[in-house]
C-alpha positions as semicolon CSV with decimal commas, in nm:
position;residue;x (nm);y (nm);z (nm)
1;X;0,000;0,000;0,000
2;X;0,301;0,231;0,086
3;X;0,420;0,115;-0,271
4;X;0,108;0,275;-0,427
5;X;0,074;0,601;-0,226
6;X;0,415;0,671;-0,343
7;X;0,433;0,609;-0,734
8;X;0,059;0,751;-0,827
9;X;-0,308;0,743;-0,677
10;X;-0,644;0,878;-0,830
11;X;-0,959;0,969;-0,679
12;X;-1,287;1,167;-0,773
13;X;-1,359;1,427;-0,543
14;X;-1,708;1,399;-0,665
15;X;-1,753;1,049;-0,480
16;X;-1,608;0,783;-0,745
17;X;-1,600;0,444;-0,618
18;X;-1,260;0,519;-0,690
19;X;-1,190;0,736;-0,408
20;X;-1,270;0,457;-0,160
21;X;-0,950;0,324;-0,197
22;X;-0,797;0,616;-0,037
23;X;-0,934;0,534;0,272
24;X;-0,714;0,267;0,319
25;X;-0,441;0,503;0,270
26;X;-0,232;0,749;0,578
27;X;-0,274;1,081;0,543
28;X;-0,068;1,247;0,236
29;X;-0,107;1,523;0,018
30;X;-0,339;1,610;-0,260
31;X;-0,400;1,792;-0,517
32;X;-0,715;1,886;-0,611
33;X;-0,834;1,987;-1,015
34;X;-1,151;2,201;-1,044
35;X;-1,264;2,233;-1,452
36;X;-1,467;2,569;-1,525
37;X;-1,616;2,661;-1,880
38;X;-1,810;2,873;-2,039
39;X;-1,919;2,636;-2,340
40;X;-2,296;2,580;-2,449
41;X;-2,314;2,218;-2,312
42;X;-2,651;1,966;-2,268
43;X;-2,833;1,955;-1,963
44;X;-2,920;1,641;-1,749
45;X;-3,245;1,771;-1,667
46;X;-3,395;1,975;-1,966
47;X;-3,348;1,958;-2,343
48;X;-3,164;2,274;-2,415
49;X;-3,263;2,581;-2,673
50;X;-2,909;2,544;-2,825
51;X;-2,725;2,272;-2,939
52;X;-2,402;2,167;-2,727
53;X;-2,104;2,221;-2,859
54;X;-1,919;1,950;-2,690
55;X;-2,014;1,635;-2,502
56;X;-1,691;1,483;-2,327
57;X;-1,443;1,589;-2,084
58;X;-1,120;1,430;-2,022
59;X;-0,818;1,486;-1,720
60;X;-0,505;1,356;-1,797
61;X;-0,230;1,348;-1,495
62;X;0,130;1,337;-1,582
63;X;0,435;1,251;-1,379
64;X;0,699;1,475;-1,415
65;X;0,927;1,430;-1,744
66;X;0,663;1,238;-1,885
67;X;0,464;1,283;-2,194
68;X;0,211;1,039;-2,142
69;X;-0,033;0,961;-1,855
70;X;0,059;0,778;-1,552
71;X;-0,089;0,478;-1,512
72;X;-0,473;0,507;-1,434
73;X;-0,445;0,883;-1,483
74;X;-0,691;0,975;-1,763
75;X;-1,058;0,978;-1,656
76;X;-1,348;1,082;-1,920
77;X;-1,671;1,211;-1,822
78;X;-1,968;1,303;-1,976
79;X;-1,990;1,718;-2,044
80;X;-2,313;1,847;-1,889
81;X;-2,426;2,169;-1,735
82;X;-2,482;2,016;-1,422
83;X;-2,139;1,834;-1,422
84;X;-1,952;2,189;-1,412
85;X;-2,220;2,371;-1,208
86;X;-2,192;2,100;-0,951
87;X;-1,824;2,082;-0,980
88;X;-1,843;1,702;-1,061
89;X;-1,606;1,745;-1,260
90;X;-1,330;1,777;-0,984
91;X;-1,054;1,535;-0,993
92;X;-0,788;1,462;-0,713
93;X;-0,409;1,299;-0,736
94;X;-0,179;1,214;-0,496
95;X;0,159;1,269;-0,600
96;X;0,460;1,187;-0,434
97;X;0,534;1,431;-0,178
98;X;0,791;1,734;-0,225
99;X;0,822;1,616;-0,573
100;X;0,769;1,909;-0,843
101;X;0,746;1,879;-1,225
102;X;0,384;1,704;-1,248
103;X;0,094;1,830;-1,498
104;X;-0,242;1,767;-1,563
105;X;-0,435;1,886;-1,841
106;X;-0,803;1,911;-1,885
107;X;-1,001;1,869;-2,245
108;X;-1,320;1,945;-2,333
109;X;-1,447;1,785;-2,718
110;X;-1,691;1,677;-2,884
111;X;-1,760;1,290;-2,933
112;X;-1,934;1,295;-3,255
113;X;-1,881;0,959;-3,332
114;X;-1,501;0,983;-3,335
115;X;-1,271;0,843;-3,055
116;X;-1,076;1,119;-2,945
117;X;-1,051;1,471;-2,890
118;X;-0,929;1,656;-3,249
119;X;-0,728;1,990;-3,262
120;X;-0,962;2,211;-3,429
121;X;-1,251;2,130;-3,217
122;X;-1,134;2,065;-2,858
123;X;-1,052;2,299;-2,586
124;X;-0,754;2,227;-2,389
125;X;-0,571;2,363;-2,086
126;X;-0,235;2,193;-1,992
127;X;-0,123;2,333;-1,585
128;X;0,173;2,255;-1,352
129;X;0,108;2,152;-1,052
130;X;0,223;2,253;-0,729
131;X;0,450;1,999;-0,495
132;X;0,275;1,914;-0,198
133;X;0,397;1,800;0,115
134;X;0,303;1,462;0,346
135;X;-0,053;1,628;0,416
136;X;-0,300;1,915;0,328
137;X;-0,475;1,988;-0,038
138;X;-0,358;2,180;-0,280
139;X;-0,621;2,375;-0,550
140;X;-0,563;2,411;-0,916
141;X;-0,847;2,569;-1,124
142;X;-0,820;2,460;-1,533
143;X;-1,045;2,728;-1,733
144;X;-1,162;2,616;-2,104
145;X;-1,314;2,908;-2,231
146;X;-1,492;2,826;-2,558
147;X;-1,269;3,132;-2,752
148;X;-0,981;2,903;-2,657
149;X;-1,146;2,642;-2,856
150;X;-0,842;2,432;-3,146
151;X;-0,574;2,713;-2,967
152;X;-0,439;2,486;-2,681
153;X;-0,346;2,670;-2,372
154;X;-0,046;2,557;-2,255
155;X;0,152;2,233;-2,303
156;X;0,385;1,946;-2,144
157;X;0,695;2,152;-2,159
158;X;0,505;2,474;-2,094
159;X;0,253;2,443;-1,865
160;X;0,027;2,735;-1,705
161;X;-0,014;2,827;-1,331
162;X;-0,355;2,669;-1,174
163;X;-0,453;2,997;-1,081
164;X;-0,794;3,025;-0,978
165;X;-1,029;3,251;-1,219
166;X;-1,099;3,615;-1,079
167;X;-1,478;3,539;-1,235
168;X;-1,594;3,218;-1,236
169;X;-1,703;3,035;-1,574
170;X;-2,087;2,936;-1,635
171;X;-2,209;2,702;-1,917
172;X;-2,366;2,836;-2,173
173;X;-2,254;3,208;-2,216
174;X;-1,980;3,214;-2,414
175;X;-2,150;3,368;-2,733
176;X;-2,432;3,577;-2,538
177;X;-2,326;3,887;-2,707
178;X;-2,424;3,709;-3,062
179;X;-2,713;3,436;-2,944
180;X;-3,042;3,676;-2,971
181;X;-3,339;3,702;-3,214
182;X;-3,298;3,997;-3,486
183;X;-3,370;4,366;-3,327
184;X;-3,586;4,380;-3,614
185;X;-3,932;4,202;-3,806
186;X;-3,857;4,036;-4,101
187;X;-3,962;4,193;-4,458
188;X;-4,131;4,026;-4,736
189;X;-4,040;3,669;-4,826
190;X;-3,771;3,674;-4,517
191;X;-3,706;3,468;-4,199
192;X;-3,477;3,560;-3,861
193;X;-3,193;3,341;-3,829
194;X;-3,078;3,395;-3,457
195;X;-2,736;3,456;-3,398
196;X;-2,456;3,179;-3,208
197;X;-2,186;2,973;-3,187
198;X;-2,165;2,619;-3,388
199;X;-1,917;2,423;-3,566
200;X;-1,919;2,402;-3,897
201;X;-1,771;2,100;-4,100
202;X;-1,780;1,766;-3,975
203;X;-1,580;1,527;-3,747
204;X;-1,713;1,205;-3,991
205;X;-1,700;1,275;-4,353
206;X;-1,380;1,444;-4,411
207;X;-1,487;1,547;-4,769
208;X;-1,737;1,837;-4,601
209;X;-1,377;1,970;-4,380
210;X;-1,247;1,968;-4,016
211;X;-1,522;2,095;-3,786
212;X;-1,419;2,448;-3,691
213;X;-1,653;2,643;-3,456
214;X;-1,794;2,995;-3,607
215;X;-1,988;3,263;-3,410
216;X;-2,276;3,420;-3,654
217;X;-2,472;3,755;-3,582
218;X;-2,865;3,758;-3,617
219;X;-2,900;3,789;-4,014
220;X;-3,226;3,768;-4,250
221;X;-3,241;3,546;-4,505
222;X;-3,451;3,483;-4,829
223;X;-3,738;3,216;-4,763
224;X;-3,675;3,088;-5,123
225;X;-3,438;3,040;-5,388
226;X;-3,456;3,364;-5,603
227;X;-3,695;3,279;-5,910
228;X;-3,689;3,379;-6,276
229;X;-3,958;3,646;-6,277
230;X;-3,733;3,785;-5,953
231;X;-3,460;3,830;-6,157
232;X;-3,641;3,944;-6,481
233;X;-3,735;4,229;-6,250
234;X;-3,417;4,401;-6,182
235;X;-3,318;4,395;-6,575
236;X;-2,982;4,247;-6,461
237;X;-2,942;4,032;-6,758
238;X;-2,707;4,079;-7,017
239;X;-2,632;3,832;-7,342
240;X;-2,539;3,499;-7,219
241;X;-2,571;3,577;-6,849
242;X;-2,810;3,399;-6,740
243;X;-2,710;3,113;-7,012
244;X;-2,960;3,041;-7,273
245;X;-2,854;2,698;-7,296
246;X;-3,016;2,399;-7,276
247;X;-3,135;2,300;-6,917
248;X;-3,104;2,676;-6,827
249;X;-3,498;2,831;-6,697
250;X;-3,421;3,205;-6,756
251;X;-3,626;3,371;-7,041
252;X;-3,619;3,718;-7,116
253;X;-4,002;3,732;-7,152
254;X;-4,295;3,586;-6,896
255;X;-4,342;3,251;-6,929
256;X;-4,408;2,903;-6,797
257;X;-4,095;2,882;-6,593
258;X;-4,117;3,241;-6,429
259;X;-4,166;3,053;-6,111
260;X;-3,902;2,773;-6,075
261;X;-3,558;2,885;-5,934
262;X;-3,266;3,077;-6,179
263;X;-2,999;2,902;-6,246
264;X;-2,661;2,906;-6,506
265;X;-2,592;3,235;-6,351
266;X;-2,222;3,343;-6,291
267;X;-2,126;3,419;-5,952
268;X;-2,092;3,816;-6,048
269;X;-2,459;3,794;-6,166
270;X;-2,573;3,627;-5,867
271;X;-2,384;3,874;-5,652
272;X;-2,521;4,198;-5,828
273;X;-2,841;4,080;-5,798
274;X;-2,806;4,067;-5,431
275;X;-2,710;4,365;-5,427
276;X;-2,932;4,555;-5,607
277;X;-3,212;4,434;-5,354
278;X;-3,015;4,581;-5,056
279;X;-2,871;4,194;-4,958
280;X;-2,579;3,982;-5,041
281;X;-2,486;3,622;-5,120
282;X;-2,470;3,392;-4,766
283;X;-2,141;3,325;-4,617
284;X;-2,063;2,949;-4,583
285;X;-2,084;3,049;-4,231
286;X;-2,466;3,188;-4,300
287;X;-2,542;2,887;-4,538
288;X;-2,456;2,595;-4,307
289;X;-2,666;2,741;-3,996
290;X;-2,999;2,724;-4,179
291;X;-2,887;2,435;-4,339
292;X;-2,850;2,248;-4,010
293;X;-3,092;2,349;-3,801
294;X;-2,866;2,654;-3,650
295;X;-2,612;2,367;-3,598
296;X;-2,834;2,121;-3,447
297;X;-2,852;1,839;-3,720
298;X;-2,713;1,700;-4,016
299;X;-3,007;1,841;-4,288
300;X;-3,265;2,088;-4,202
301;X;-3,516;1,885;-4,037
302;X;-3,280;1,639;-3,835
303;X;-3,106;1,344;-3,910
304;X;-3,243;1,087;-4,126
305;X;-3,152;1,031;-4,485
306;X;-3,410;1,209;-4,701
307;X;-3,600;0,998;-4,946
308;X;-3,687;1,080;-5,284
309;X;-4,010;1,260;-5,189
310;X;-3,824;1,434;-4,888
311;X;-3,631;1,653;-5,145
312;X;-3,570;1,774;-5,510
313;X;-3,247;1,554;-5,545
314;X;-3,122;1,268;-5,808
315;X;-3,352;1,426;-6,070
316;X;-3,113;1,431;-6,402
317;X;-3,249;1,239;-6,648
318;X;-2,928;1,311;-6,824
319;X;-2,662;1,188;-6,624
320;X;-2,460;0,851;-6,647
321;X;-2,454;0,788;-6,258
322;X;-2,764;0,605;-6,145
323;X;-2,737;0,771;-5,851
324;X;-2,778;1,108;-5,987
325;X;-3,102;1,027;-6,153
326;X;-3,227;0,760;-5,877
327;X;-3,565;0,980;-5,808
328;X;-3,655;1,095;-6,211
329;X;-3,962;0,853;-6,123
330;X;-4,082;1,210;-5,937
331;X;-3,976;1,466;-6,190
332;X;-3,673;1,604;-6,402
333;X;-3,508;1,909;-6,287
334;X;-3,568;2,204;-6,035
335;X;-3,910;2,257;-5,919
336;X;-4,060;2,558;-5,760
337;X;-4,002;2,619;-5,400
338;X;-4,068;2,355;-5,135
339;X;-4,198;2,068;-5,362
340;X;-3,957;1,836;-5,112
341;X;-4,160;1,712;-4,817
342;X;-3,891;1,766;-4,569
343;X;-3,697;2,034;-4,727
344;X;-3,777;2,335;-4,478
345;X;-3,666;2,516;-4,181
346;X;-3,928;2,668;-3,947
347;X;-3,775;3,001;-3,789
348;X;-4,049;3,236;-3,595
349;X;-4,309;3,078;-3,771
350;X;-4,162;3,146;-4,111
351;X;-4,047;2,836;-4,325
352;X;-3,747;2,839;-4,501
353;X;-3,747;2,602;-4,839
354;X;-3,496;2,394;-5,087
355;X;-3,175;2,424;-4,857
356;X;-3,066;2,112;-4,919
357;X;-3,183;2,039;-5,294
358;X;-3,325;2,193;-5,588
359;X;-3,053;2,378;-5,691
360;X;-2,764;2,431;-5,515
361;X;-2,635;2,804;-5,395
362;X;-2,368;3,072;-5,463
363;X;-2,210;3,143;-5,170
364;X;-2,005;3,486;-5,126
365;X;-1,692;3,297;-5,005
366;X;-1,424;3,199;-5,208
367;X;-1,353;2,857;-5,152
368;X;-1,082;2,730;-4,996
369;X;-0,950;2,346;-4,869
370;X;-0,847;2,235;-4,556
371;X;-0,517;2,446;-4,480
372;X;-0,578;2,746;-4,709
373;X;-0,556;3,051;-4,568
374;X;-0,920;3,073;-4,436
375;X;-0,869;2,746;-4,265
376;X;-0,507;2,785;-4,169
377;X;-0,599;2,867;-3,804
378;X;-0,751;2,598;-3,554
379;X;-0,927;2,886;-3,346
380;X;-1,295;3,033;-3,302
381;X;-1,395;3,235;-3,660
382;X;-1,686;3,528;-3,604
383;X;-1,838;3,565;-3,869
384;X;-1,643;3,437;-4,177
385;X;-1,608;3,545;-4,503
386;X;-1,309;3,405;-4,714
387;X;-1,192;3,654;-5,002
388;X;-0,876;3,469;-5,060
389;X;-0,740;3,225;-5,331
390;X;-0,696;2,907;-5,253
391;X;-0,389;2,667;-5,336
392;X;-0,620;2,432;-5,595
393;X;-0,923;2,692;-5,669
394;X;-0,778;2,997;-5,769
395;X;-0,994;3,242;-5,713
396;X;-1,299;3,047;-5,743
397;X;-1,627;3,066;-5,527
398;X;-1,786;2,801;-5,269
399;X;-2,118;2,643;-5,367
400;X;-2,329;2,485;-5,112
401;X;-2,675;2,279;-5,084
402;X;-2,765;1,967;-5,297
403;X;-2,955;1,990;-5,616
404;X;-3,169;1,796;-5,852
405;X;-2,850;1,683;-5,999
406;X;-2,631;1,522;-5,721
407;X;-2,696;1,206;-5,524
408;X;-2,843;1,222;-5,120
409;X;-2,496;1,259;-5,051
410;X;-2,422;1,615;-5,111
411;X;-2,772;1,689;-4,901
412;X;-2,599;1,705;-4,577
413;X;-2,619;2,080;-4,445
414;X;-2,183;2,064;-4,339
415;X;-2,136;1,987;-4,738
416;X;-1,922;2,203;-4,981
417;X;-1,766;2,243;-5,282
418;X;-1,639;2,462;-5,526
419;X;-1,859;2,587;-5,749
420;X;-1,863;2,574;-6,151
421;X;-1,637;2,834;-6,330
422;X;-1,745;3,210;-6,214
423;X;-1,815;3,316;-6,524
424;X;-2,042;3,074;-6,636
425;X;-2,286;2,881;-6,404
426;X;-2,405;2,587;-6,395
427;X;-2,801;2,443;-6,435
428;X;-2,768;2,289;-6,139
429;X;-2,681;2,634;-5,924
430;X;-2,872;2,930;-5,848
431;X;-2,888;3,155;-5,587
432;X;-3,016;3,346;-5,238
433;X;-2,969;3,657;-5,073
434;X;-2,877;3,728;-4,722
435;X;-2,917;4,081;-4,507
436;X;-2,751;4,183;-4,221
437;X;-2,986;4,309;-3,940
């Protein structure tokens, strides 16, 4: 028993069975780890208005000149409101006594179906801790403030002081200067979206990119994908923009397709026409919030895989992938707005169609991959716009939403590419427009 005070015990303060052990034990020193944060987490008792941003928390103890655990020193515990409130998640070690030089460090991530915490979307705070003698407790406080979030604070070889915060840290109001309703109604054909924190990307399909967490202002947003007769309106058109070409709706006179989205617009079209309304294009940022259910989900209206009736996808009768033209049973090409059964967001009462098919959207961003300069950093981005080349598109802009001519694949609200060539269009993109409040 001597043997085991003396290389490394663990208890939870918060009554583990664990910490029975220690009774068995003489008196010795402890130190004692109290985890604050400010995060948006789940509750035990309540479902929550916002969606938490991460689920797990893990306490890793290190000996010193070590760069991995000791031996029984990583616990994991389930992230809840309650769990910090109650400071549950409090964690004691006994180190060996008058010995400097040992760590802990305290992560808070997100599960999401991935073992492990991952850089861009974990908050971690790495502390040296202080030598105690034979008796008496020692208190360390680790802070993981959500702004912290993919920028690690400290490390092994550089650990922080255990310091305790001069204001403590409450769940849930990290982003409560963003997370309100607009100051103002709606106009015309417009929904709210309430501002917040959420990650965009995706910890399991790498193709959509690394989950980074944005904070987005209250904006307005169009209800629908702008429409032919819309754009007829503003006299915008000029030869070959929007494309005459086959598969393309826009007509320079009234007629049957007046209703059913634009498309084979370039992205300067699509942007001037934003702007001559008093909007602009969405941000990616913008985009994937309604797209998800302000972060909540994978597709508007939750989680499971749409159906052909569910939205206007696989509907090219021309391509050579069956599963581009798996639902052509229902129709060929876009429709008018909310045809798909599940294709809507409800915000104050006002629903929001086609977001993730029909035709897919221009998005103001350029686009850039993993590791361009818009993704270069790991921390917390408020509210993003990328105007910067990236290595492989050059210049080109981001596209996001499904449409009648891509699979249930590209429905997911975290999906992006980049779209067609600027100049040009495509018939399978069109556009929406976006306001500030």
């Amino acid at each position: 028993m001597r043997r085991a005070l003396h290389s490394v015990a663990f208890l939870l303060v918060a009554g583990s069975a664990t910490a029975g052990c220690l009774e068995e034990l003489p008196p010795t020193g402890q130190i004692v780890l109290h985890v604050e944060t400010d995060a948006t987490l789940a509750s035990e008792r309540s479902a929550g208005a916002h969606p938490a941003l991460f689920d797990r928390l893990r306490v890793e103890w290190f000996e010193p000149g070590k760069d991995a655990p000791c031996d029984g020193c990583l616990r994991e515990f389930a992230a809840t409101q309650e769990v910090f409130l109650e400071d549950r998640a409090s964690t004691g070690f006994v180190p060996r006594p008058f010995v400097s030089g040992y760590r802990a460090r305290a992560t808070l991530y997100r599960h999401a179906g991935v073992a492990g915490p991952r850089a861009t979307s974990s908050i971690t705070t790495t502390l040296e801790l202080p030598a105690v003698g034979a008796d008496g407790i020692a208190h360390v406080w680790a802070a993981l403030r959500t702004v912290d979030v993919g920028a690690p604070r400290g490390a092994l070889d550089a650990p922080l002081s255990g310091e305790r915060p001069s204001k403590a840290l409450r769940p849930g109001t990290w982003d409560d200067d963003v997370r309100r309703e607009c100051t103002e109604p709606p106009g015309p054909f417009e929904a709210c979206v309430p501002g917040g924190g959420f990650f965009i990307g995706s910890a399991s399909h790498p193709i959509e990119g690394r989950e980074h967490l944005v904070k987005v202002s209250p904006f307005y947003v169009d209800v629908h994908e702008v429409t032919v007769r819309e754009f007829r309106r503003t006299r915008l058109a000029r030869e070959g923009d929007p494309s005459p070409r086959t598969g393309c709706n826009f007509s320079p006179a009234a007629g049957e397709w007046d209703d059913l989205p634009i498309n084979c617009i370039s992205h300067g079209m699509a942007a001037a026409y934003c702007e001559r309304i008093g909007k602009k294009l969405l941000t990616e940022a913008q985009f994937e919030r309604v797209a998800t259910g302000l972060g909540a989900f994978d597709y508007p209206w939750g989680r499971s895989l749409p159906e052909c009736g569910d939205a206007i996808f696989a509907r090219d009768d021309g391509a050579s992938i069956a599963e581009y033209k798996a639902c052509v049973s229902l129709g060929v090409g876009a429709t008018r707005a909310g045809a798909g059964a599940l294709d809507r967001l409800a915000l104050g009462g006002i629903e929001i169609t086609d977001l993730a098919g029909n035709l897919s959207e221009w998005m103001l961003d350029t686009y850039n991959d993993e590791g361009d300069p818009c993704f270069a950093s790991g921390g917390l981005l408020v509210d993003p716009v990328c105007a910067v080349a990236g290595a492989r598109v050059k210049g080109g802009h981001a596209v996001r939403g499904g449409s009648f001519a891509t699979s249930v694949l590209s429905l997911r609200g975290s999906t992006r590419t980049a779209g067609p060539t600027d100049d040009t269009g495509a018939k399978f993109v069109g556009l929406r427009c976006a306001r500030s409040e």
